[in-house]
Short mmCIF file of N, CA and C and ligand atoms in Angstrom, two decimals:
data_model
loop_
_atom_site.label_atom_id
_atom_site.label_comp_id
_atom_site.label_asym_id
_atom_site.label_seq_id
_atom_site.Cartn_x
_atom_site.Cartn_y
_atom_site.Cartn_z
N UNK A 1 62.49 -11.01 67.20
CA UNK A 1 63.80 -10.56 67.68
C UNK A 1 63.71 -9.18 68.34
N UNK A 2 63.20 -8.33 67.10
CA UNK A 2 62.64 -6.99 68.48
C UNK A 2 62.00 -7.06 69.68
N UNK A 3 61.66 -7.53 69.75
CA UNK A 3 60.98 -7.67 70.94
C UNK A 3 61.66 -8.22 72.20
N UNK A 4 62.44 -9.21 71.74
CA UNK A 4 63.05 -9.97 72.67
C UNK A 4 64.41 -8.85 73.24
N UNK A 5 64.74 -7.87 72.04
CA UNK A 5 65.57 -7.03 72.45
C UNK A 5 64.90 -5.95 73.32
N UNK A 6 64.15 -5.83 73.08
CA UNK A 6 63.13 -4.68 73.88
C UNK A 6 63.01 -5.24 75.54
N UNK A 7 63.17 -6.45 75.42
CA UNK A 7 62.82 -7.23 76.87
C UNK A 7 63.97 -7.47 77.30
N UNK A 8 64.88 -7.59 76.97
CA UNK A 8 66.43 -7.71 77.75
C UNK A 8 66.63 -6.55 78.51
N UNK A 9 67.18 -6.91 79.98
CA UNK A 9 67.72 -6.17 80.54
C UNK A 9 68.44 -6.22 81.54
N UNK A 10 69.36 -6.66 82.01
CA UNK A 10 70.27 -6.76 82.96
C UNK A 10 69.88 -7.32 84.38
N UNK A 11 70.05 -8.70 84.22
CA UNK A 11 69.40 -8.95 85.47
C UNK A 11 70.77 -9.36 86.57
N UNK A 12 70.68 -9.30 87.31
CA UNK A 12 71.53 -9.47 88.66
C UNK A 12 71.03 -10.05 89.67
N UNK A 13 70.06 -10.22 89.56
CA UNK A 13 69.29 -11.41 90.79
C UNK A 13 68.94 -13.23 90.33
N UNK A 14 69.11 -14.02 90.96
CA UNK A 14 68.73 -15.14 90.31
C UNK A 14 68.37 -16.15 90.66
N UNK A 15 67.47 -16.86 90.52
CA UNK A 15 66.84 -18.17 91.30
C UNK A 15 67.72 -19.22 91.59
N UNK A 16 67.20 -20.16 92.57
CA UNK A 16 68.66 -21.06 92.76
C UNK A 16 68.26 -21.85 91.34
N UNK A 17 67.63 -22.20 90.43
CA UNK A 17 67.55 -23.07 89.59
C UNK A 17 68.79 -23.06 88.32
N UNK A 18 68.77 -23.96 88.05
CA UNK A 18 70.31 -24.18 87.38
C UNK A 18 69.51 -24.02 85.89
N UNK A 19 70.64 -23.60 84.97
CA UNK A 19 70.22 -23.45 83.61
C UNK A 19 70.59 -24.90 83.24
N UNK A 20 70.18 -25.57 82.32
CA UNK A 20 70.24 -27.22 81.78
C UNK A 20 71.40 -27.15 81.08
N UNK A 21 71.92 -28.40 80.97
CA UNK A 21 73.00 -28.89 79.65
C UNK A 21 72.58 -28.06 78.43
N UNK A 22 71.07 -28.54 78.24
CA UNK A 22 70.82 -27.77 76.52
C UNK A 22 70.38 -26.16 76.64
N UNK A 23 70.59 -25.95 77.58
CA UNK A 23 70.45 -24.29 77.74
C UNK A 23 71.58 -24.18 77.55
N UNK A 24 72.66 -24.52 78.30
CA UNK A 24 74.18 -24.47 78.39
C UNK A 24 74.47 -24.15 76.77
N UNK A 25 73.88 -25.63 76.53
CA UNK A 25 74.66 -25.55 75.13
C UNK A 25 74.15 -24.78 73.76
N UNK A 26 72.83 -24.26 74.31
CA UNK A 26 72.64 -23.62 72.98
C UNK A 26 73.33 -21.97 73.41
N UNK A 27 73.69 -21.39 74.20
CA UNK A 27 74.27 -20.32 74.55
C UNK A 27 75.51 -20.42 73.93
N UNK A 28 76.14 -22.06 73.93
CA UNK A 28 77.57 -22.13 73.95
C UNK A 28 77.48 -22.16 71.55
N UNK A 29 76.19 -22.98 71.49
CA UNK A 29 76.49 -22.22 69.99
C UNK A 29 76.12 -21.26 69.78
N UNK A 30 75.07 -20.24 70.22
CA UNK A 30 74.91 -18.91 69.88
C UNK A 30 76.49 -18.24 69.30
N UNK A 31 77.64 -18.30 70.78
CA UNK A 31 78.49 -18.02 70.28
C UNK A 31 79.38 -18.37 69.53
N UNK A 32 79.59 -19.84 69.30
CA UNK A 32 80.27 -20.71 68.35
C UNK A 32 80.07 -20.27 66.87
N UNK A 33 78.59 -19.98 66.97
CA UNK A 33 77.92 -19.53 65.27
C UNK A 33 78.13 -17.85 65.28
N UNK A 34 78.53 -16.78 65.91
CA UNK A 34 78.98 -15.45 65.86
C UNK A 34 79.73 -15.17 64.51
N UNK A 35 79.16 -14.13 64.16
CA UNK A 35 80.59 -13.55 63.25
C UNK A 35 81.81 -13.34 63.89
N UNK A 36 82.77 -13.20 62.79
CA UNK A 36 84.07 -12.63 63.25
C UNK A 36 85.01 -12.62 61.91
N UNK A 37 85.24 -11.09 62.69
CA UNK A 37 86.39 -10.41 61.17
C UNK A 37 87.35 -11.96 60.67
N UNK A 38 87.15 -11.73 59.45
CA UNK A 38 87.81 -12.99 58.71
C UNK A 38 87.44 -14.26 58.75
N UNK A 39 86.49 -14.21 59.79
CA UNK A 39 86.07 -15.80 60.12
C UNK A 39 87.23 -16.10 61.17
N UNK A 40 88.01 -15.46 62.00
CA UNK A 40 89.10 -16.15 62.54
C UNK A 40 88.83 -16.41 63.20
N UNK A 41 87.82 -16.03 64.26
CA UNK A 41 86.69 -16.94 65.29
C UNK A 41 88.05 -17.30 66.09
N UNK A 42 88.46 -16.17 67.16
CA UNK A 42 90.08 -16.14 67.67
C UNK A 42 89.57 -16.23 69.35
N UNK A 43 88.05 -16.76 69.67
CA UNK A 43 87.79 -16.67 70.80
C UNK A 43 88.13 -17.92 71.77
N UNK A 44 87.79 -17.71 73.38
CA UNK A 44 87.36 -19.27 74.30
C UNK A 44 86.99 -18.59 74.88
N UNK A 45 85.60 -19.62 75.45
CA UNK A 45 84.76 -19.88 76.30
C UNK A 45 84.85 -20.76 77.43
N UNK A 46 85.25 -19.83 79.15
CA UNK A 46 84.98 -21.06 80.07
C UNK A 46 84.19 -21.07 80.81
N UNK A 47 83.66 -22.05 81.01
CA UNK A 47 82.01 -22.58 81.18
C UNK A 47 82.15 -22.53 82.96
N UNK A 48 81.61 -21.48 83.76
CA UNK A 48 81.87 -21.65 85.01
C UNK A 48 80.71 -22.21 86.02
N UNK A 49 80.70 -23.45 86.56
CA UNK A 49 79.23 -23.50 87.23
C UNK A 49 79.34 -23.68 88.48
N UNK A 50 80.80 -24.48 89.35
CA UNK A 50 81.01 -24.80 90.43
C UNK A 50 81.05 -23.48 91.29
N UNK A 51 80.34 -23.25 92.89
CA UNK A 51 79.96 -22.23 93.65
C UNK A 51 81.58 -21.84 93.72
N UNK A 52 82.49 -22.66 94.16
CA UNK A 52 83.64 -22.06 94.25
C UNK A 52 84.89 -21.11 92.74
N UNK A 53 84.26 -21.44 91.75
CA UNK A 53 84.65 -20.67 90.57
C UNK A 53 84.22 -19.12 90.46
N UNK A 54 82.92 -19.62 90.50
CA UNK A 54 81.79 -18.43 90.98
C UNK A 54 81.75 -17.28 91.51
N UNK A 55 82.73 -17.85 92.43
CA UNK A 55 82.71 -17.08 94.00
C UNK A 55 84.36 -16.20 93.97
N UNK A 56 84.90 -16.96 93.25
CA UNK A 56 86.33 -16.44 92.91
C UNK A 56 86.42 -15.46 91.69
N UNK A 57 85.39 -15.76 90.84
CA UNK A 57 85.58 -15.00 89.62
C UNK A 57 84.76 -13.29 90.05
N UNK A 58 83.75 -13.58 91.03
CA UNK A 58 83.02 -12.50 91.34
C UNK A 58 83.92 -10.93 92.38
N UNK A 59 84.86 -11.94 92.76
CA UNK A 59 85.64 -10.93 93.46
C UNK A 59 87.42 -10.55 92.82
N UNK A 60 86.89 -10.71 91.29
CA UNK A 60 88.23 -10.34 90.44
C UNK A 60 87.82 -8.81 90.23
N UNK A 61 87.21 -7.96 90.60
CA UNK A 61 87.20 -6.45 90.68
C UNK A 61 86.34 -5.97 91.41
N UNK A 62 86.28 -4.48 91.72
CA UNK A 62 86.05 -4.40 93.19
C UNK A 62 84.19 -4.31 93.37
N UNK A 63 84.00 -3.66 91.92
CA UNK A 63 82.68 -3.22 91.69
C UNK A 63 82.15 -3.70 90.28
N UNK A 64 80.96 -3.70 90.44
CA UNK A 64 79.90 -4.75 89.27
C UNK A 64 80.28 -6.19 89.32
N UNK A 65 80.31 -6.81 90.31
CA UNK A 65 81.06 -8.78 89.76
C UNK A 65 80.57 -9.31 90.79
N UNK A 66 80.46 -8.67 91.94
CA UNK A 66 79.83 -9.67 93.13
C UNK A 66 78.65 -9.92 92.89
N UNK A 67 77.45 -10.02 92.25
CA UNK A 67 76.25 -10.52 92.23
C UNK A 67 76.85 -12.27 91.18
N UNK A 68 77.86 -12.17 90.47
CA UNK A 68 78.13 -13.62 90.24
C UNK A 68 77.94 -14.74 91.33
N UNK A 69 78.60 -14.03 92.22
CA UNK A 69 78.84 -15.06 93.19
C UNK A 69 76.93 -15.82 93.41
N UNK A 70 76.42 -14.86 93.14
CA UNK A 70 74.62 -15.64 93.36
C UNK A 70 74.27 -16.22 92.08
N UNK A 71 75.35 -16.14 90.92
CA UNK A 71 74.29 -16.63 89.64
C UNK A 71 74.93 -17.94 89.78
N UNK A 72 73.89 -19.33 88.97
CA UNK A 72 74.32 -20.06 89.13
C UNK A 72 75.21 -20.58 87.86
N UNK A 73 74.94 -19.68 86.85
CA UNK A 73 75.99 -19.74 85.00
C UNK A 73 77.04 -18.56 85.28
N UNK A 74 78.29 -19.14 85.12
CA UNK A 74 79.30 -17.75 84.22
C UNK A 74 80.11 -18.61 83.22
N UNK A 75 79.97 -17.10 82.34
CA UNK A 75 80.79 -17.85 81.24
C UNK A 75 81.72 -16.68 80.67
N UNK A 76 83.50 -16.98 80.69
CA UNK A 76 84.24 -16.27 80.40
C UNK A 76 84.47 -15.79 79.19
N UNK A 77 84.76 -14.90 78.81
CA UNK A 77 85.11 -14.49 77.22
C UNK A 77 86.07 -14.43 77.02
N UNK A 78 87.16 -14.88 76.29
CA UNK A 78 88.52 -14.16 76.18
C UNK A 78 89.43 -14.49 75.01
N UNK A 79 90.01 -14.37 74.40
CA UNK A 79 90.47 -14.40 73.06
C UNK A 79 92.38 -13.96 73.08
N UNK A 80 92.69 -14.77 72.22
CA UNK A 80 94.17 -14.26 71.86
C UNK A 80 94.44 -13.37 71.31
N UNK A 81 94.94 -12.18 71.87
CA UNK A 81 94.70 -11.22 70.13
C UNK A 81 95.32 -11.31 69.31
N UNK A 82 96.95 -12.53 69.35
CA UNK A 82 97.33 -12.66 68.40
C UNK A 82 96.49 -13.11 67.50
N UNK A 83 95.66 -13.43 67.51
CA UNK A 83 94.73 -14.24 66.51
C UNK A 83 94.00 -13.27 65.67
N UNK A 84 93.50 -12.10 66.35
CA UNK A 84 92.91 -11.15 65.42
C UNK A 84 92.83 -10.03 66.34
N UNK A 85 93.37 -8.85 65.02
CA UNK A 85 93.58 -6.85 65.50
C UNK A 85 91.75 -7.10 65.95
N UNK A 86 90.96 -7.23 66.01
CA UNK A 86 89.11 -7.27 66.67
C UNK A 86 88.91 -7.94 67.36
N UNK A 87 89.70 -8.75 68.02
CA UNK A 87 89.40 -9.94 69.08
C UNK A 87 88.13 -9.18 69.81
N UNK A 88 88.02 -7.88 70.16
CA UNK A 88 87.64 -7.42 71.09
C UNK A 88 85.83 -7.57 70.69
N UNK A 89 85.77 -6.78 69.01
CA UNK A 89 84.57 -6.92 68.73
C UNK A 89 84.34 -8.31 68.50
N UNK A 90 85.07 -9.56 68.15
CA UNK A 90 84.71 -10.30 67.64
C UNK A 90 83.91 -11.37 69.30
N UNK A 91 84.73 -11.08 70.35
CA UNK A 91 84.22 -11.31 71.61
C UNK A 91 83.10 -10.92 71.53
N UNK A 92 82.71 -9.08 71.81
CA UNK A 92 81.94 -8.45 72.40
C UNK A 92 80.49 -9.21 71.25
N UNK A 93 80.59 -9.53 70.22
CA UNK A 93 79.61 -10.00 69.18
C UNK A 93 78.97 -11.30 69.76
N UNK A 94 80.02 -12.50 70.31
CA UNK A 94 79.66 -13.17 70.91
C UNK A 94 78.74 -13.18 71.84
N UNK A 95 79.34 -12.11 72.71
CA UNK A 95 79.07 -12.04 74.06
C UNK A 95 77.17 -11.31 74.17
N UNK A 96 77.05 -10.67 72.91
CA UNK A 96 75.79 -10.19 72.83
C UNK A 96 74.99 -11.75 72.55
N UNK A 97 75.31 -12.32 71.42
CA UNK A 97 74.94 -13.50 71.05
C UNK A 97 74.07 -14.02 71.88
N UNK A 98 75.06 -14.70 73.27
CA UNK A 98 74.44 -15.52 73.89
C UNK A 98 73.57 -14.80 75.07
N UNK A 99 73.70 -13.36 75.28
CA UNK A 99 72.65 -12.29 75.80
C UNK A 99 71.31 -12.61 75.34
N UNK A 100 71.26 -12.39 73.81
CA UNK A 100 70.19 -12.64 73.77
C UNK A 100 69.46 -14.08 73.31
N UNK A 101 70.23 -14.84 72.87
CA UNK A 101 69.50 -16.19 73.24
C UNK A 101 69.15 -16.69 74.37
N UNK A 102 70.41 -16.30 75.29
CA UNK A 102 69.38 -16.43 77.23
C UNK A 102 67.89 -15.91 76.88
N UNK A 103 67.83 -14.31 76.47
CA UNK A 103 66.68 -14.12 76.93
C UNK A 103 65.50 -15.12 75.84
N UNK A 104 65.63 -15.14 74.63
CA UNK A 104 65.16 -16.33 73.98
C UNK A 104 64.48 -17.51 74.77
N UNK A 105 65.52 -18.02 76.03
CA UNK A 105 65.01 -19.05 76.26
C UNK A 105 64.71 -18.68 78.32
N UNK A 106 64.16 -17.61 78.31
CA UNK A 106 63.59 -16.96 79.41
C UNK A 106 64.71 -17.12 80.61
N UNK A 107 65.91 -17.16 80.06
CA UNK A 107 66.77 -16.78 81.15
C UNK A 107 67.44 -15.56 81.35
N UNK A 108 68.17 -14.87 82.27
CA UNK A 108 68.28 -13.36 82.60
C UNK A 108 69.87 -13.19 82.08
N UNK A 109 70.28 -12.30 81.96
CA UNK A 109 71.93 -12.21 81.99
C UNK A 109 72.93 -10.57 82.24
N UNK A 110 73.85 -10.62 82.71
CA UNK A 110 74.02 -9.75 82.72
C UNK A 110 75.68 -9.53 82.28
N UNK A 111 76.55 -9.12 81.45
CA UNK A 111 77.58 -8.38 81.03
C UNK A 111 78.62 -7.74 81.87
N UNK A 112 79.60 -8.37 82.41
CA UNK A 112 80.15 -8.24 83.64
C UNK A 112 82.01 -7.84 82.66
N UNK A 113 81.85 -6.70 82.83
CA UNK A 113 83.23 -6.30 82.38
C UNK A 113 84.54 -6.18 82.63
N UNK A 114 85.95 -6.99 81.77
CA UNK A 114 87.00 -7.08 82.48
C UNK A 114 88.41 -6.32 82.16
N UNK A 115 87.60 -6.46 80.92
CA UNK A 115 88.93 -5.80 79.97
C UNK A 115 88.99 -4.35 80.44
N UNK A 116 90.88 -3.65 80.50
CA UNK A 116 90.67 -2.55 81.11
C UNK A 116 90.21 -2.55 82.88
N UNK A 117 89.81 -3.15 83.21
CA UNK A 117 89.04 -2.77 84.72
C UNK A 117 90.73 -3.56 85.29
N UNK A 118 90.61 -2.87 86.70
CA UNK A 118 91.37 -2.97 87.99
C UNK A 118 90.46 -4.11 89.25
N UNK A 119 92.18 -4.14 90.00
CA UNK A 119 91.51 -4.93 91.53
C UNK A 119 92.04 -3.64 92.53
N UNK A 120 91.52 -3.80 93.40
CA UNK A 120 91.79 -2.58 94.40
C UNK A 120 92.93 -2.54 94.23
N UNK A 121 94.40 -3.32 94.38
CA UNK A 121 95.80 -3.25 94.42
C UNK A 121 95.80 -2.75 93.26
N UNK A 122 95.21 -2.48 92.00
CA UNK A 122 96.11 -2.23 90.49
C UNK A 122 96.31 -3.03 90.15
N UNK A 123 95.91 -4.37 90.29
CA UNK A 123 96.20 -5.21 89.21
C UNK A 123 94.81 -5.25 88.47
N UNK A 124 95.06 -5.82 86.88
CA UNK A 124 94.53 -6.29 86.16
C UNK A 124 93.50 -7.17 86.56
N UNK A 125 91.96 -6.83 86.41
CA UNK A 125 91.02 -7.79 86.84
C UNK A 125 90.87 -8.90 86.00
N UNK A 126 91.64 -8.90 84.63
CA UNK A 126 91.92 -10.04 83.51
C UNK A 126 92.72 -10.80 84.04
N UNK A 127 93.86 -10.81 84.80
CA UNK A 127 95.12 -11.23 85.28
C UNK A 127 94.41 -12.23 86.44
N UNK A 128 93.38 -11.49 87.01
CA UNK A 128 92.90 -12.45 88.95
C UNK A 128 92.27 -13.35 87.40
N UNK A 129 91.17 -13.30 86.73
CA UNK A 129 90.52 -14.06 86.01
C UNK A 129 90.89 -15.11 85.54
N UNK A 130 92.40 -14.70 84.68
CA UNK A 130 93.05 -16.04 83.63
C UNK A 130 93.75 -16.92 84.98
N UNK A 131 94.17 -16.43 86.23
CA UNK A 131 94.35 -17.33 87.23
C UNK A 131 93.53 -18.52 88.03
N UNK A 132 92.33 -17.74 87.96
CA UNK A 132 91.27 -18.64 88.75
C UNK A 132 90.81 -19.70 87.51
N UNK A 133 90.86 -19.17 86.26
CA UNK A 133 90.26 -20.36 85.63
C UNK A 133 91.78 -21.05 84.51
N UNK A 134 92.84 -20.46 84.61
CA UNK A 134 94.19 -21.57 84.49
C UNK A 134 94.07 -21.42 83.16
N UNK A 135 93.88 -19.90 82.25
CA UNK A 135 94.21 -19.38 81.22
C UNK A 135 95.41 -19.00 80.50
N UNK A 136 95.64 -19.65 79.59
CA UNK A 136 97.65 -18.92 79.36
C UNK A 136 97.66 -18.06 79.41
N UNK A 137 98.91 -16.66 79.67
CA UNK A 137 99.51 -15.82 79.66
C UNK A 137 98.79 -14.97 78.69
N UNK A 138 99.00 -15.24 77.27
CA UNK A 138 98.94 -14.43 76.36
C UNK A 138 97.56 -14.28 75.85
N UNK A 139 96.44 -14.74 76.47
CA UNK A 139 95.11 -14.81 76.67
C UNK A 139 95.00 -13.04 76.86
N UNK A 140 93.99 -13.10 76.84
CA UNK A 140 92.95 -11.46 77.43
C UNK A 140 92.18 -11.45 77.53
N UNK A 141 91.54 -11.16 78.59
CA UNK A 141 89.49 -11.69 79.10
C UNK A 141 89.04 -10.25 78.79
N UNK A 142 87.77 -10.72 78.00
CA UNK A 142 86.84 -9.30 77.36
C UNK A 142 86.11 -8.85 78.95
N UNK A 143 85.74 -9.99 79.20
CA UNK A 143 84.44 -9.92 80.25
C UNK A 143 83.82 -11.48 80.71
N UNK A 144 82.54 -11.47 81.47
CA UNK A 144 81.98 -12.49 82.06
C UNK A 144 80.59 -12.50 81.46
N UNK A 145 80.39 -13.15 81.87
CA UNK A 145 78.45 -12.94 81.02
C UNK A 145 78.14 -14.14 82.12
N UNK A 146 77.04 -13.19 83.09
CA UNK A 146 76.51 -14.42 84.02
C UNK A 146 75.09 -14.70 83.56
N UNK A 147 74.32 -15.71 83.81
CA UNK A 147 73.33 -16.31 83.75
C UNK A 147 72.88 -16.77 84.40
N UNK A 148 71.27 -16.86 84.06
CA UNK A 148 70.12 -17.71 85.29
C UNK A 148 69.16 -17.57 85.49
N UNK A 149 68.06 -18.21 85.88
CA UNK A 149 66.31 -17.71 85.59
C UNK A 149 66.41 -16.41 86.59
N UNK A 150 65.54 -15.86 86.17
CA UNK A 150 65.57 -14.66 87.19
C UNK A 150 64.52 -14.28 88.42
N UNK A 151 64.72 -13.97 89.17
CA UNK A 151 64.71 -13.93 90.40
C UNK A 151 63.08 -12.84 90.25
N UNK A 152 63.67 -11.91 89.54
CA UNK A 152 62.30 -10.76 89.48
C UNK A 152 62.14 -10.74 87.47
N UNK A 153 61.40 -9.85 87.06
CA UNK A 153 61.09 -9.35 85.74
C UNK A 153 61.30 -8.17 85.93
N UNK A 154 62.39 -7.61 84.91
CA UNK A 154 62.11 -5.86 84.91
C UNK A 154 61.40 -5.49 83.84
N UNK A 155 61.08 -4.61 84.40
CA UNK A 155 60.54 -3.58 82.86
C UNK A 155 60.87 -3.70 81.56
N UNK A 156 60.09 -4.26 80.61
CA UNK A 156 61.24 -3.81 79.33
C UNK A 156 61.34 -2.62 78.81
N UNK A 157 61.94 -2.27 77.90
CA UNK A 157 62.25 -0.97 77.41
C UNK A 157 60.74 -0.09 76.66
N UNK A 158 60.61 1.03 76.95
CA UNK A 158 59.76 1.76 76.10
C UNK A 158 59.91 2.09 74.94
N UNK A 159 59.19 2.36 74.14
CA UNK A 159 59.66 3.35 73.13
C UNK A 159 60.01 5.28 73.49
N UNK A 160 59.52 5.21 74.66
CA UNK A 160 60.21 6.47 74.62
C UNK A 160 61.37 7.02 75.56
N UNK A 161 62.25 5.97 75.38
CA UNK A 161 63.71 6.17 75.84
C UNK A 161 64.36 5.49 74.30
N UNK A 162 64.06 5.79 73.20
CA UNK A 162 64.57 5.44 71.99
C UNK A 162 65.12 6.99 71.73
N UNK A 163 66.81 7.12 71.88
CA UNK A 163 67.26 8.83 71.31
C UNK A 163 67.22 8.32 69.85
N UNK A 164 66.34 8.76 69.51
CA UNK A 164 66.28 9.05 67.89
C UNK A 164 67.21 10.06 67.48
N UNK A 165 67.43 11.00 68.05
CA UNK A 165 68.48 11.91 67.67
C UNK A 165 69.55 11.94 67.58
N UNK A 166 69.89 10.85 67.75
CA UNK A 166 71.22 9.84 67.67
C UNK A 166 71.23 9.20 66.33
N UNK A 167 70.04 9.59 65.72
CA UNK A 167 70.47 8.69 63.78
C UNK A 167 70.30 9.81 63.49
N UNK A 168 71.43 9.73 62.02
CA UNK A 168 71.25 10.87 61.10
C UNK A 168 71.27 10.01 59.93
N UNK A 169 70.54 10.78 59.13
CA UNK A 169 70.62 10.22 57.45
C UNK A 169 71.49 10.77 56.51
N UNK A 170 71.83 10.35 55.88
CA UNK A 170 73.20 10.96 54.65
C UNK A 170 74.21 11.41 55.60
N UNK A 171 74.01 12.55 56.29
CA UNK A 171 74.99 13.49 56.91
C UNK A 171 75.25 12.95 58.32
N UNK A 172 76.22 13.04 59.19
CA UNK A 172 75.81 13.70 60.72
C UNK A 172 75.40 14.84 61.02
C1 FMN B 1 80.34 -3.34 77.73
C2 FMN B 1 79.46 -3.52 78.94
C3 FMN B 1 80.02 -3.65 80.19
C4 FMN B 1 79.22 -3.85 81.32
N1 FMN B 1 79.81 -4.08 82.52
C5 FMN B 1 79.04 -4.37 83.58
C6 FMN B 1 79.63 -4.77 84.81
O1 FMN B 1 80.85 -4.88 84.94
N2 FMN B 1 78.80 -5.06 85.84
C7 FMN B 1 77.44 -4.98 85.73
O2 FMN B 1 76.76 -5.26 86.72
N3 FMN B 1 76.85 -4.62 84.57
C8 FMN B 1 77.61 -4.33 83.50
N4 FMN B 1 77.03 -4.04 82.30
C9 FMN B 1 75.57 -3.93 82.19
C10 FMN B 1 75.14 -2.46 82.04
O3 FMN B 1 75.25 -1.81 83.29
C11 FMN B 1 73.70 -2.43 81.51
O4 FMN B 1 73.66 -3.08 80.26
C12 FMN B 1 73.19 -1.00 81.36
O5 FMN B 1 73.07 -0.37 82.61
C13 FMN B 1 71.84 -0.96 80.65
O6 FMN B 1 70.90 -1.76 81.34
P1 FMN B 1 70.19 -3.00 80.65
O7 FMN B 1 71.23 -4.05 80.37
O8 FMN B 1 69.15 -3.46 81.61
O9 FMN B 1 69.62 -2.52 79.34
C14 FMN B 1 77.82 -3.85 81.18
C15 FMN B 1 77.24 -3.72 79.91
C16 FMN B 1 78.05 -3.58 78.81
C17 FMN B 1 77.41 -3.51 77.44
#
């Protein structure tokens, strides 16, 4: 598992090759099997693969989303919050989830953020989102998480970009 975390890293480029049904679907239990405060498991997942979803979801804010339009996986995050005061972590837990089982199964991904973010007009980049994919109202999209073999390999992480000085023991 370390390791595989050490090797994740944000990919944005991506081969035309399609991720499989059982790639699909083991991403789709990575997050199914997530924790979540209480167990309320208050999330949905929509599974985006058609170029024209793609292509619509990539231009729901102005900056970081257009490289969707080249991946050939997105998959929406978004949760009721009536369902739970953590929807947000209980998403964002997910949303790591299936991060790193992509990389598990040598596919790339990258964390495409919605919640909070704008469209050039001021609207809500959650609002263009729950439209294009025909989300109720009272929905709230965390983010996108795109996928797909990757195009290049980056670097993985060193050990010496680890701020250790960022843990403290007993105290801060
Ligand atoms: C909460 C969160 C939001 C992010 N939003 C975006 C985004 O909207 N667009 C994007 O291209 N990358 C986004 N990223 C990816 C980060 O830019 C990336 O994780 C960071 O630069 C570190 O690089 P690495 O993922 O290769 O370790 C996001 C990552 C996180 C955790």
């Amino acid at each position: 598992m370390l390791e595989l975390i050490q090797k994740r890293r944000s990919c944005r480029n991506f081969t035309d090759k399609k991720p499989t049904h059982d790639q699909i679907d083991q991403l789709l239990k990575s997050a199914l099997w997530s924790p979540t405060s209480k167990n309320n498991r208050p999330w949905e997942f929509v599974v985006a693969e058609k170029t024209e979803t793609l292509e619509a979801l990539s231009q729901c804010k102005p900056h970081g989303a257009a490289f969707l339009s080249g991946a050939p996986l997105g998959i929406v995050v978004l949760a009721d919050p009536a369902k739970s005061d953590v929807w947000v972590e209980d998403c964002s837990i997910a949303a790591i989830m299936m991060q790193m089982t992509a990389e598990s199964m040598g596919l790339g991904s990258t964390w495409i953020q919605i919640r909070l973010r704008l469209d050039e007009e001021g609207n809500m980049a959650g609002d263009n989102v729950k439209k294009i994919i025909n989300a109720p109202d009272e929905m709230e999209v965390l983010g996108i998480m795109a996928f797909g073999y990757k195009a290049k390999e980056r670097e993985p992480y060193t050990e010496n970009i680890l701020l250790w000085d960022r843990i403290h023991y007993e105290k801060f």
